[in-house]
Amino acid sequence: MKLKEIIEKLSLVTLTNVEDKEVSGVFISDMLSDVMSSAETGNIWLTVQTHKNVVSAANLIDIAAVIVTNGKEVPEGTVELANRFHVNILSSPLSSFQLASKLVEAGLK
Amino acid sequence: MKEETCSHTWEMVNVQSGYIVTENCFRCNKTATSFSAGEWPPMEEYREGEHFWNIMEVAQTIRFDLTCKACGKLVPLNELAGLMMCTGCDPKCPVDTLMKEMEKSRIWVFVAFGFFPVDERTQLSQEKIAILEEYFNQRRKSSSSTIRIVSSEKIDDISRCFAEMIRDVGMLSLTPPATE
């Protein structure tokens, strides 16, 4: 499934320029070390973390998109860095659990 | 398969959760970093010979090794303190220059750090850095970009570097200590 299709289906807010990518699954964690060890390229990453290092971890694994849940505000510096390194950052007012349910309903596993 | 002829397919093994601890000696102002694998992070100051170590920062992190799925070669990475993505904070820094050159080809530059003090700890060899780079690029096989990992020795002036290592800072305050 393509990222832009998911954005549309789930009415996700785009905080950066969006580069469409194939989505391979979902990874949920608020720990960057978890992402480094267990996330897979093409995963959508649900987190409440918003600091700049999210961009570094997402870039290391080539995450399809970071979705910041609970409507948390993302600092401008993080958005700027993400745009520069082509990391897609999206936002949702839903909790990680609620959003994960919707991603499953949309066809992701 | 023989190790010498193997083209190596790396996987992460021996993943150990723990803490990266940064300490400072108030007597000589030396800074040291170490990995602590205990259940709880070290919090107290202590004396070690001439040094009086005080905790400056504790962050959660992982330690891991790499092994080849085909030939079984094991690459211990005990010397790796962490990885940092170059964000281009110092135009005079050779890593910044490299990053700007490579960015056009969608190659992202990461820096591998060993533990401090650099002159007292064994640092990651170039061979291990190359294997680490190969591992992360193999993991990104479906990606349209690649990564390049360089040694922290390439940083011009570490005190002017504003990028941060990938580690979980501030997570400890989110978890209250277990009650008995």
mmCIF file of C-alpha atoms in Angstrom, chain B residues 42-154:
data_model
loop_
_atom_site.group_PDB
_atom_site.id
_atom_site.type_symbol
_atom_site.label_atom_id
_atom_site.label_comp_id
_atom_site.label_asym_id
_atom_site.label_seq_id
_atom_site.Cartn_x
_atom_site.Cartn_y
_atom_site.Cartn_z
ATOM 1 C CA PRO B 42 24.097 4.128 38.031
ATOM 2 C CA MET B 43 23.156 7.367 39.789
ATOM 3 C CA GLU B 44 25.759 8.000 42.481
ATOM 4 C CA GLU B 45 29.117 9.694 42.354
ATOM 5 C CA TYR B 46 32.131 7.558 43.202
ATOM 6 C CA ARG B 47 35.891 7.680 43.478
ATOM 7 C CA GLU B 48 38.160 5.701 41.171
ATOM 8 C CA GLY B 49 41.850 6.254 41.936
ATOM 9 C CA GLU B 50 42.482 9.955 41.338
ATOM 10 C CA HIS B 51 39.096 10.521 39.712
ATOM 11 C CA PHE B 52 35.871 11.669 41.391
ATOM 12 C CA TRP B 53 33.215 10.704 38.891
ATOM 13 C CA ASN B 54 29.890 12.530 38.758
ATOM 14 C CA ILE B 55 27.042 11.452 36.512
ATOM 15 C CA MET B 56 26.308 14.077 33.857
ATOM 16 C CA GLU B 57 23.752 12.191 31.780
ATOM 17 C CA VAL B 58 22.186 8.758 31.543
ATOM 18 C CA ALA B 59 20.318 7.628 28.439
ATOM 19 C CA GLN B 60 18.829 4.310 27.450
ATOM 20 C CA THR B 61 20.460 2.562 24.529
ATOM 21 C CA ILE B 62 21.285 -0.844 23.107
ATOM 22 C CA ARG B 63 24.494 -2.717 22.509
ATOM 23 C CA PHE B 64 24.715 -5.333 19.786
ATOM 24 C CA ASP B 65 26.990 -7.472 17.673
ATOM 25 C CA LEU B 66 26.681 -8.494 14.039
ATOM 26 C CA THR B 67 26.914 -11.968 12.617
ATOM 27 C CA CYS B 68 26.873 -13.266 9.059
ATOM 28 C CA LYS B 69 23.892 -15.544 8.404
ATOM 29 C CA ALA B 70 25.839 -17.411 5.715
ATOM 30 C CA CYS B 71 29.274 -18.096 7.232
ATOM 31 C CA GLY B 72 28.676 -17.426 10.929
ATOM 32 C CA LYS B 73 31.373 -14.761 11.270
ATOM 33 C CA LEU B 74 30.767 -12.783 14.471
ATOM 34 C CA VAL B 75 31.687 -9.111 14.717
ATOM 35 C CA PRO B 76 31.564 -7.874 18.329
ATOM 36 C CA LEU B 77 30.767 -4.177 18.549
ATOM 37 C CA ASN B 78 31.616 -3.532 22.204
ATOM 38 C CA GLU B 79 33.497 -0.402 21.183
ATOM 39 C CA LEU B 80 30.395 1.241 19.643
ATOM 40 C CA ALA B 81 28.884 3.883 21.913
ATOM 41 C CA GLY B 82 26.355 5.097 19.357
ATOM 42 C CA LEU B 83 25.513 6.496 15.948
ATOM 43 C CA MET B 84 24.793 10.092 15.085
ATOM 44 C CA MET B 85 23.420 11.592 11.880
ATOM 45 C CA CYS B 86 25.383 14.576 10.605
ATOM 46 C CA THR B 87 23.106 17.620 10.502
ATOM 47 C CA GLY B 88 25.687 20.048 9.132
ATOM 48 C CA CYS B 89 26.335 22.357 12.071
ATOM 49 C CA ASP B 90 29.933 23.326 11.302
ATOM 50 C CA PRO B 91 30.923 24.254 7.720
ATOM 51 C CA LYS B 92 34.602 23.734 8.621
ATOM 52 C CA CYS B 93 34.013 20.120 9.659
ATOM 53 C CA PRO B 94 35.100 17.437 7.140
ATOM 54 C CA VAL B 95 32.006 15.383 8.027
ATOM 55 C CA ASP B 96 29.810 18.358 7.091
ATOM 56 C CA THR B 97 31.655 18.658 3.765
ATOM 57 C CA LEU B 98 31.222 14.948 3.089
ATOM 58 C CA MET B 99 27.541 15.100 4.021
ATOM 59 C CA LYS B 100 26.901 18.042 1.646
ATOM 60 C CA GLU B 101 28.632 16.170 -1.205
ATOM 61 C CA MET B 102 26.736 12.943 -0.598
ATOM 62 C CA GLU B 103 23.341 14.485 0.144
ATOM 63 C CA LYS B 104 22.868 15.128 -3.602
ATOM 64 C CA SER B 105 23.062 11.379 -4.242
ATOM 65 C CA ARG B 106 20.731 10.621 -1.323
ATOM 66 C CA ILE B 107 23.514 9.200 0.784
ATOM 67 C CA TRP B 108 23.053 10.131 4.434
ATOM 68 C CA VAL B 109 26.173 10.422 6.582
ATOM 69 C CA PHE B 110 26.226 8.912 10.061
ATOM 70 C CA VAL B 111 29.075 9.078 12.555
ATOM 71 C CA ALA B 112 30.058 6.081 14.696
ATOM 72 C CA PHE B 113 31.209 6.995 18.187
ATOM 73 C CA GLY B 114 33.412 4.989 20.482
ATOM 74 C CA PHE B 115 33.596 5.603 24.220
ATOM 75 C CA PHE B 116 35.384 8.540 25.867
ATOM 76 C CA PRO B 117 38.137 9.281 26.698
ATOM 77 C CA VAL B 118 39.192 8.436 23.148
ATOM 78 C CA ASP B 119 42.869 8.026 24.061
ATOM 79 C CA GLU B 120 42.097 5.519 26.835
ATOM 80 C CA ARG B 121 39.473 3.320 25.161
ATOM 81 C CA THR B 122 39.730 1.036 22.154
ATOM 82 C CA GLN B 123 37.919 2.739 19.301
ATOM 83 C CA LEU B 124 35.994 1.079 16.482
ATOM 84 C CA SER B 125 38.265 -0.057 13.679
ATOM 85 C CA GLN B 126 37.660 1.012 10.070
ATOM 86 C CA GLU B 127 36.870 -2.619 9.271
ATOM 87 C CA LYS B 128 34.089 -2.715 11.872
ATOM 88 C CA ILE B 129 32.704 0.636 10.711
ATOM 89 C CA ALA B 130 32.570 -0.717 7.146
ATOM 90 C CA ILE B 131 30.702 -3.819 8.356
ATOM 91 C CA LEU B 132 28.262 -1.680 10.338
ATOM 92 C CA GLU B 133 27.610 0.421 7.227
ATOM 93 C CA GLU B 134 27.114 -2.724 5.153
ATOM 94 C CA TYR B 135 24.650 -4.094 7.727
ATOM 95 C CA PHE B 136 22.444 -0.992 7.764
ATOM 96 C CA ASN B 137 22.528 -0.721 3.954
ATOM 97 C CA GLN B 138 21.577 -4.381 3.598
ATOM 98 C CA ARG B 139 18.652 -3.711 5.942
ATOM 99 C CA ARG B 140 17.597 -0.804 3.710
ATOM 100 C CA LYS B 141 17.545 -3.012 0.588
ATOM 101 C CA SER B 142 14.201 -1.655 -0.631
ATOM 102 C CA SER B 143 15.343 1.923 -0.075
ATOM 103 C CA SER B 144 16.106 4.588 -2.667
ATOM 104 C CA SER B 145 18.859 6.008 -0.465
ATOM 105 C CA THR B 146 21.927 4.605 1.282
ATOM 106 C CA ILE B 147 23.914 5.509 4.322
ATOM 107 C CA ARG B 148 27.603 6.129 4.848
ATOM 108 C CA ILE B 149 29.139 5.673 8.291
ATOM 109 C CA VAL B 150 32.373 7.423 9.230
ATOM 110 C CA SER B 151 34.438 7.467 12.395
ATOM 111 C CA SER B 152 33.947 10.251 14.960
ATOM 112 C CA GLU B 153 37.671 10.938 14.534
ATOM 113 C CA LYS B 154 36.697 12.762 11.326
#
